[in-house]
Amino acid sequence: MKASQPPSLNRSTSPPHNLTMTTTFLSPMESNPSQITLVAPESTSTLIFSKPSALNTILLLNGRPLYKIATVDAAAERTTIADAATGEMVVTIQRRDVLPSWVTFSERSVTGARKVKLREWLKEQEEGGPGAQWKMETVVGNFVWRVDELLRLALHPESNLDRPIAWAQAQTDVDPFALIATRATDPFREEIVASFLILEHRIRMEEKKAYLKERRFYRTRIATKLV
């Protein structure tokens, strides 16, 4: 499969054809956690889902299993991300309706062991542009997931919302469902995967509710006409 290049969402401000916008991550000692520079086009990694599910699937990188995603409870409250080769747990997502939801990163994860409240790690933003968006605080800086008409879900540096560094690839007759990310995101790949799974599942649940609501509406209209 050919490497995907980061799509430009603002053609009027796109750089020349031989240049592209990319994110350079700086050390914690530097004042700005991320900055935008003009460099040669970035290569990308494509994480392919073995099936179009955000709950139970295997993520493949270059044809090899990388992560195993498992949600065994019927309420889909607990999702785990494990190293497909060793079976070691990397991330655990615990969803709750009343009590706080948590995301736990194990010592095996790239960013180290830590436990964070979901609503503090992935903050839904009320303002800042059309469509839903969530701010994600990581060890290398702040980023924003945005619902996108073209890309479905796209991750941007907080300082540059015009060009994504990770985005969804919808399943088609030709392409599988996948998460595409630039190589610059490797230092926090597991945070991207975990947050993507959380948001993709949430979007699917909202789409399902909207679909069922629409079906009930049309059934009611048909029943009314038959009376």
mmCIF file of C-alpha atoms in Angstrom:
data_model
loop_
_atom_site.group_PDB
_atom_site.id
_atom_site.type_symbol
_atom_site.label_atom_id
_atom_site.label_comp_id
_atom_site.label_asym_id
_atom_site.label_seq_id
_atom_site.Cartn_x
_atom_site.Cartn_y
_atom_site.Cartn_z
ATOM 1 C CA MET A 1 0.000 0.000 0.000
ATOM 2 C CA LYS A 2 1.355 3.417 -0.928
ATOM 3 C CA ALA A 3 2.169 5.787 1.892
ATOM 4 C CA SER A 4 -0.467 8.443 2.391
ATOM 5 C CA GLN A 5 0.566 12.064 2.559
ATOM 6 C CA PRO A 6 -1.015 14.423 5.097
ATOM 7 C CA PRO A 7 -4.013 15.992 3.335
ATOM 8 C CA SER A 8 -4.282 19.739 3.180
ATOM 9 C CA LEU A 9 -7.524 21.108 4.593
ATOM 10 C CA ASN A 10 -6.877 24.694 3.513
ATOM 11 C CA ARG A 11 -5.857 24.865 -0.116
ATOM 12 C CA SER A 12 -5.523 28.642 -0.093
ATOM 13 C CA THR A 13 -2.656 28.423 2.401
ATOM 14 C CA SER A 14 -1.019 25.228 1.150
ATOM 15 C CA PRO A 15 2.764 25.362 0.615
ATOM 16 C CA PRO A 16 4.367 24.829 -2.810
ATOM 17 C CA HIS A 17 4.215 21.326 -4.311
ATOM 18 C CA ASN A 18 7.778 20.514 -3.287
ATOM 19 C CA LEU A 19 7.158 21.475 0.324
ATOM 20 C CA THR A 20 4.653 20.431 2.946
ATOM 21 C CA MET A 21 3.727 21.386 6.476
ATOM 22 C CA THR A 22 4.917 19.068 9.217
ATOM 23 C CA THR A 23 5.050 19.034 12.991
ATOM 24 C CA THR A 24 8.402 19.130 14.764
ATOM 25 C CA PHE A 25 8.300 18.038 18.399
ATOM 26 C CA LEU A 26 10.588 19.925 20.745
ATOM 27 C CA SER A 27 12.120 18.904 24.028
ATOM 28 C CA PRO A 28 10.288 19.756 27.284
ATOM 29 C CA MET A 29 12.939 22.409 27.958
ATOM 30 C CA GLU A 30 11.793 24.461 24.991
ATOM 31 C CA SER A 31 8.961 26.901 25.439
ATOM 32 C CA ASN A 32 6.660 25.677 22.669
ATOM 33 C CA PRO A 33 5.846 21.925 22.606
ATOM 34 C CA SER A 34 5.193 21.890 18.878
ATOM 35 C CA GLN A 35 5.965 24.113 15.934
ATOM 36 C CA ILE A 36 5.324 24.066 12.211
ATOM 37 C CA THR A 37 8.201 24.005 9.738
ATOM 38 C CA LEU A 38 8.565 23.633 5.981
ATOM 39 C CA VAL A 39 10.301 20.370 5.098
ATOM 40 C CA ALA A 40 10.105 17.590 2.549
ATOM 41 C CA PRO A 41 6.852 15.563 2.578
ATOM 42 C CA GLU A 42 6.514 13.306 5.612
ATOM 43 C CA SER A 43 6.116 9.579 5.394
ATOM 44 C CA THR A 44 3.174 8.006 7.165
ATOM 45 C CA SER A 45 2.270 4.798 8.962
ATOM 46 C CA THR A 46 -1.033 3.086 8.187
ATOM 47 C CA LEU A 47 -2.551 1.070 11.020
ATOM 48 C CA ILE A 48 -5.095 -1.226 9.374
ATOM 49 C CA PHE A 49 -8.014 -2.611 11.384
ATOM 50 C CA SER A 50 -8.512 -6.349 10.848
ATOM 51 C CA LYS A 51 -12.244 -5.604 10.940
ATOM 52 C CA PRO A 52 -14.147 -2.296 11.017
ATOM 53 C CA SER A 53 -14.579 -2.232 14.796
ATOM 54 C CA ALA A 54 -13.358 0.123 17.510
ATOM 55 C CA LEU A 55 -13.966 -2.467 20.247
ATOM 56 C CA ASN A 56 -12.657 -5.863 19.121
ATOM 57 C CA THR A 57 -10.046 -5.914 16.395
ATOM 58 C CA ILE A 58 -6.343 -6.171 15.606
ATOM 59 C CA LEU A 59 -4.288 -3.246 14.348
ATOM 60 C CA LEU A 60 -1.836 -4.232 11.638
ATOM 61 C CA LEU A 61 1.290 -2.317 10.667
ATOM 62 C CA ASN A 62 2.966 -3.372 7.421
ATOM 63 C CA GLY A 63 0.872 -6.532 7.456
ATOM 64 C CA ARG A 64 1.961 -7.568 10.958
ATOM 65 C CA PRO A 65 -0.205 -7.457 14.109
ATOM 66 C CA LEU A 66 0.817 -4.515 16.281
ATOM 67 C CA TYR A 67 -1.979 -4.092 18.836
ATOM 68 C CA LYS A 68 -4.853 -6.308 19.906
ATOM 69 C CA ILE A 69 -7.994 -4.390 20.880
ATOM 70 C CA ALA A 70 -10.420 -6.237 23.152
ATOM 71 C CA THR A 71 -13.750 -5.297 24.753
ATOM 72 C CA VAL A 72 -15.265 -8.370 26.386
ATOM 73 C CA ASP A 73 -18.099 -6.893 28.469
ATOM 74 C CA ALA A 74 -21.527 -6.400 26.897
ATOM 75 C CA ALA A 75 -21.769 -2.783 28.065
ATOM 76 C CA ALA A 76 -18.441 -1.942 26.354
ATOM 77 C CA GLU A 77 -17.167 -0.313 29.537
ATOM 78 C CA ARG A 78 -13.644 -1.756 29.454
ATOM 79 C CA THR A 79 -11.387 -1.803 26.404
ATOM 80 C CA THR A 80 -7.790 -2.996 26.467
ATOM 81 C CA ILE A 81 -4.954 -2.394 24.027
ATOM 82 C CA ALA A 82 -2.262 -5.062 24.189
ATOM 83 C CA ASP A 83 0.997 -5.692 22.385
ATOM 84 C CA ALA A 84 -0.005 -8.256 19.758
ATOM 85 C CA ALA A 85 3.378 -9.996 19.885
ATOM 86 C CA THR A 86 3.791 -10.379 23.656
ATOM 87 C CA GLY A 87 0.245 -9.997 24.965
ATOM 88 C CA GLU A 88 1.432 -7.343 27.420
ATOM 89 C CA MET A 89 -1.176 -4.734 28.310
ATOM 90 C CA VAL A 90 -0.349 -1.270 27.010
ATOM 91 C CA VAL A 91 -3.499 0.797 27.619
ATOM 92 C CA THR A 92 -6.729 0.138 29.515
ATOM 93 C CA ILE A 93 -9.817 2.280 28.904
ATOM 94 C CA GLN A 94 -12.445 2.154 31.659
ATOM 95 C CA ARG A 95 -15.701 3.896 30.719
ATOM 96 C CA ARG A 96 -18.291 4.768 33.368
ATOM 97 C CA ASP A 97 -21.594 6.638 33.203
ATOM 98 C CA VAL A 98 -21.663 8.052 36.742
ATOM 99 C CA LEU A 99 -18.169 7.664 38.188
ATOM 100 C CA PRO A 100 -15.154 9.131 36.347
ATOM 101 C CA SER A 101 -13.824 7.222 33.348
ATOM 102 C CA TRP A 102 -10.110 6.399 33.378
ATOM 103 C CA VAL A 103 -7.349 5.689 30.884
ATOM 104 C CA THR A 104 -4.405 3.712 32.258
ATOM 105 C CA PHE A 105 -1.074 3.491 30.443
ATOM 106 C CA SER A 106 1.167 0.644 31.582
ATOM 107 C CA GLU A 107 4.941 0.697 31.966
ATOM 108 C CA ARG A 108 5.033 -1.020 28.583
ATOM 109 C CA SER A 109 3.645 2.093 26.861
ATOM 110 C CA VAL A 110 6.025 4.522 25.171
ATOM 111 C CA THR A 111 5.016 7.394 27.472
ATOM 112 C CA GLY A 112 5.415 5.363 30.671
ATOM 113 C CA ALA A 113 3.015 4.223 33.373
ATOM 114 C CA ARG A 114 0.296 6.645 34.412
ATOM 115 C CA LYS A 115 -3.436 6.809 35.075
ATOM 116 C CA VAL A 116 -5.496 9.791 33.936
ATOM 117 C CA LYS A 117 -9.145 10.771 34.068
ATOM 118 C CA LEU A 118 -10.616 10.540 30.599
ATOM 119 C CA ARG A 119 -12.339 13.924 30.788
ATOM 120 C CA GLU A 120 -9.083 15.616 31.831
ATOM 121 C CA TRP A 121 -6.907 13.889 29.247
ATOM 122 C CA LEU A 122 -9.382 14.197 26.363
ATOM 123 C CA LYS A 123 -11.317 17.427 26.878
ATOM 124 C CA GLU A 124 -14.324 18.185 24.715
ATOM 125 C CA GLN A 125 -14.157 21.752 23.434
ATOM 126 C CA GLU A 126 -17.305 23.858 23.328
ATOM 127 C CA GLU A 127 -15.918 26.472 20.963
ATOM 128 C CA GLY A 128 -13.245 26.806 18.313
ATOM 129 C CA GLY A 129 -14.878 26.056 14.982
ATOM 130 C CA PRO A 130 -17.488 23.877 13.283
ATOM 131 C CA GLY A 131 -17.904 20.271 14.360
ATOM 132 C CA ALA A 132 -17.045 18.529 17.597
ATOM 133 C CA GLN A 133 -13.463 18.642 18.799
ATOM 134 C CA TRP A 134 -11.438 17.393 21.746
ATOM 135 C CA LYS A 135 -8.172 18.678 23.163
ATOM 136 C CA MET A 136 -5.652 15.993 24.102
ATOM 137 C CA GLU A 137 -2.767 16.743 26.445
ATOM 138 C CA THR A 138 0.267 14.523 25.830
ATOM 139 C CA VAL A 139 3.857 14.341 27.020
ATOM 140 C CA VAL A 140 5.012 16.054 23.818
ATOM 141 C CA GLY A 141 2.413 18.813 23.624
ATOM 142 C CA ASN A 142 -1.265 19.546 23.119
ATOM 143 C CA PHE A 143 -3.277 18.297 20.164
ATOM 144 C CA VAL A 144 -6.857 18.525 18.946
ATOM 145 C CA TRP A 145 -9.065 15.801 17.512
ATOM 146 C CA ARG A 146 -11.712 17.208 15.177
ATOM 147 C CA VAL A 147 -14.707 15.645 13.488
ATOM 148 C CA ASP A 148 -14.058 16.258 9.814
ATOM 149 C CA GLU A 149 -16.435 15.939 6.863
ATOM 150 C CA LEU A 150 -13.703 14.531 4.627
ATOM 151 C CA LEU A 151 -11.489 12.617 7.079
ATOM 152 C CA ARG A 152 -14.144 11.703 9.700
ATOM 153 C CA LEU A 153 -11.667 12.161 12.573
ATOM 154 C CA ALA A 154 -8.436 14.131 12.282
ATOM 155 C CA LEU A 155 -5.750 15.017 14.820
ATOM 156 C CA HIS A 156 -3.971 18.379 14.618
ATOM 157 C CA PRO A 157 -1.320 20.163 16.671
ATOM 158 C CA GLU A 158 -3.148 22.722 18.794
ATOM 159 C CA SER A 159 -1.004 25.409 17.174
ATOM 160 C CA ASN A 160 -1.945 24.438 13.597
ATOM 161 C CA LEU A 161 -5.488 23.283 12.883
ATOM 162 C CA ASP A 162 -5.052 23.498 9.107
ATOM 163 C CA ARG A 163 -3.091 20.291 8.610
ATOM 164 C CA PRO A 164 -3.689 16.948 10.348
ATOM 165 C CA ILE A 165 -0.968 14.634 11.610
ATOM 166 C CA ALA A 166 -3.299 11.628 12.018
ATOM 167 C CA TRP A 167 -6.646 10.812 10.451
ATOM 168 C CA ALA A 168 -9.130 8.031 9.765
ATOM 169 C CA GLN A 169 -9.322 6.140 6.496
ATOM 170 C CA ALA A 170 -12.889 5.052 5.825
ATOM 171 C CA GLN A 171 -13.536 1.530 4.610
ATOM 172 C CA THR A 172 -14.357 1.298 0.908
ATOM 173 C CA ASP A 173 -14.337 -1.399 -1.755
ATOM 174 C CA VAL A 174 -10.636 -0.641 -2.231
ATOM 175 C CA ASP A 175 -9.320 0.589 1.131
ATOM 176 C CA PRO A 176 -9.725 -0.994 4.580
ATOM 177 C CA PHE A 177 -10.709 0.914 7.699
ATOM 178 C CA ALA A 178 -7.456 2.377 9.025
ATOM 179 C CA LEU A 179 -5.770 5.019 11.133
ATOM 180 C CA ILE A 180 -3.072 6.917 9.246
ATOM 181 C CA ALA A 181 -0.443 8.910 11.135
ATOM 182 C CA THR A 182 2.728 10.752 10.231
ATOM 183 C CA ARG A 183 5.962 9.242 11.509
ATOM 184 C CA ALA A 184 6.458 12.271 13.772
ATOM 185 C CA THR A 185 3.650 10.906 15.960
ATOM 186 C CA ASP A 186 5.517 7.697 16.863
ATOM 187 C CA PRO A 187 6.590 9.049 20.311
ATOM 188 C CA PHE A 188 2.941 9.099 21.424
ATOM 189 C CA ARG A 189 1.357 6.568 19.068
ATOM 190 C CA GLU A 190 -0.423 4.704 21.869
ATOM 191 C CA GLU A 191 -2.117 7.887 23.047
ATOM 192 C CA ILE A 192 -3.313 8.493 19.497
ATOM 193 C CA VAL A 193 -4.636 4.940 19.151
ATOM 194 C CA ALA A 194 -6.408 5.030 22.530
ATOM 195 C CA SER A 195 -8.014 8.426 21.937
ATOM 196 C CA PHE A 196 -9.034 7.454 18.406
ATOM 197 C CA LEU A 197 -10.756 4.287 19.659
ATOM 198 C CA ILE A 198 -12.615 6.263 22.333
ATOM 199 C CA LEU A 199 -13.846 8.915 19.906
ATOM 200 C CA GLU A 200 -14.624 6.500 17.068
ATOM 201 C CA HIS A 201 -16.753 4.391 19.424
ATOM 202 C CA ARG A 202 -18.532 7.517 20.687
ATOM 203 C CA ILE A 203 -19.260 8.710 17.147
ATOM 204 C CA ARG A 204 -20.593 5.290 16.155
ATOM 205 C CA MET A 205 -22.913 5.228 19.160
ATOM 206 C CA GLU A 206 -24.224 8.685 18.251
ATOM 207 C CA GLU A 207 -24.715 7.607 14.636
ATOM 208 C CA LYS A 208 -26.599 4.515 15.800
ATOM 209 C CA LYS A 209 -28.880 6.593 18.025
ATOM 210 C CA ALA A 210 -29.577 9.007 15.172
ATOM 211 C CA TYR A 211 -30.345 6.116 12.821
ATOM 212 C CA LEU A 212 -32.744 4.457 15.269
ATOM 213 C CA LYS A 213 -34.445 7.784 15.952
ATOM 214 C CA GLU A 214 -34.937 8.340 12.228
ATOM 215 C CA ARG A 215 -36.360 4.831 11.790
ATOM 216 C CA ARG A 216 -38.845 5.382 14.619
ATOM 217 C CA PHE A 217 -39.865 8.694 13.059
ATOM 218 C CA TYR A 218 -40.623 7.161 9.664
ATOM 219 C CA ARG A 219 -42.382 4.168 11.205
ATOM 220 C CA THR A 220 -44.602 6.560 13.145
ATOM 221 C CA ARG A 221 -45.405 8.513 9.975
ATOM 222 C CA ILE A 222 -46.289 5.325 8.090
ATOM 223 C CA ALA A 223 -48.449 4.060 10.956
ATOM 224 C CA THR A 224 -50.258 7.408 11.123
ATOM 225 C CA LYS A 225 -51.058 7.311 7.403
ATOM 226 C CA LEU A 226 -52.468 3.802 7.707
ATOM 227 C CA VAL A 227 -54.888 4.785 10.469
#
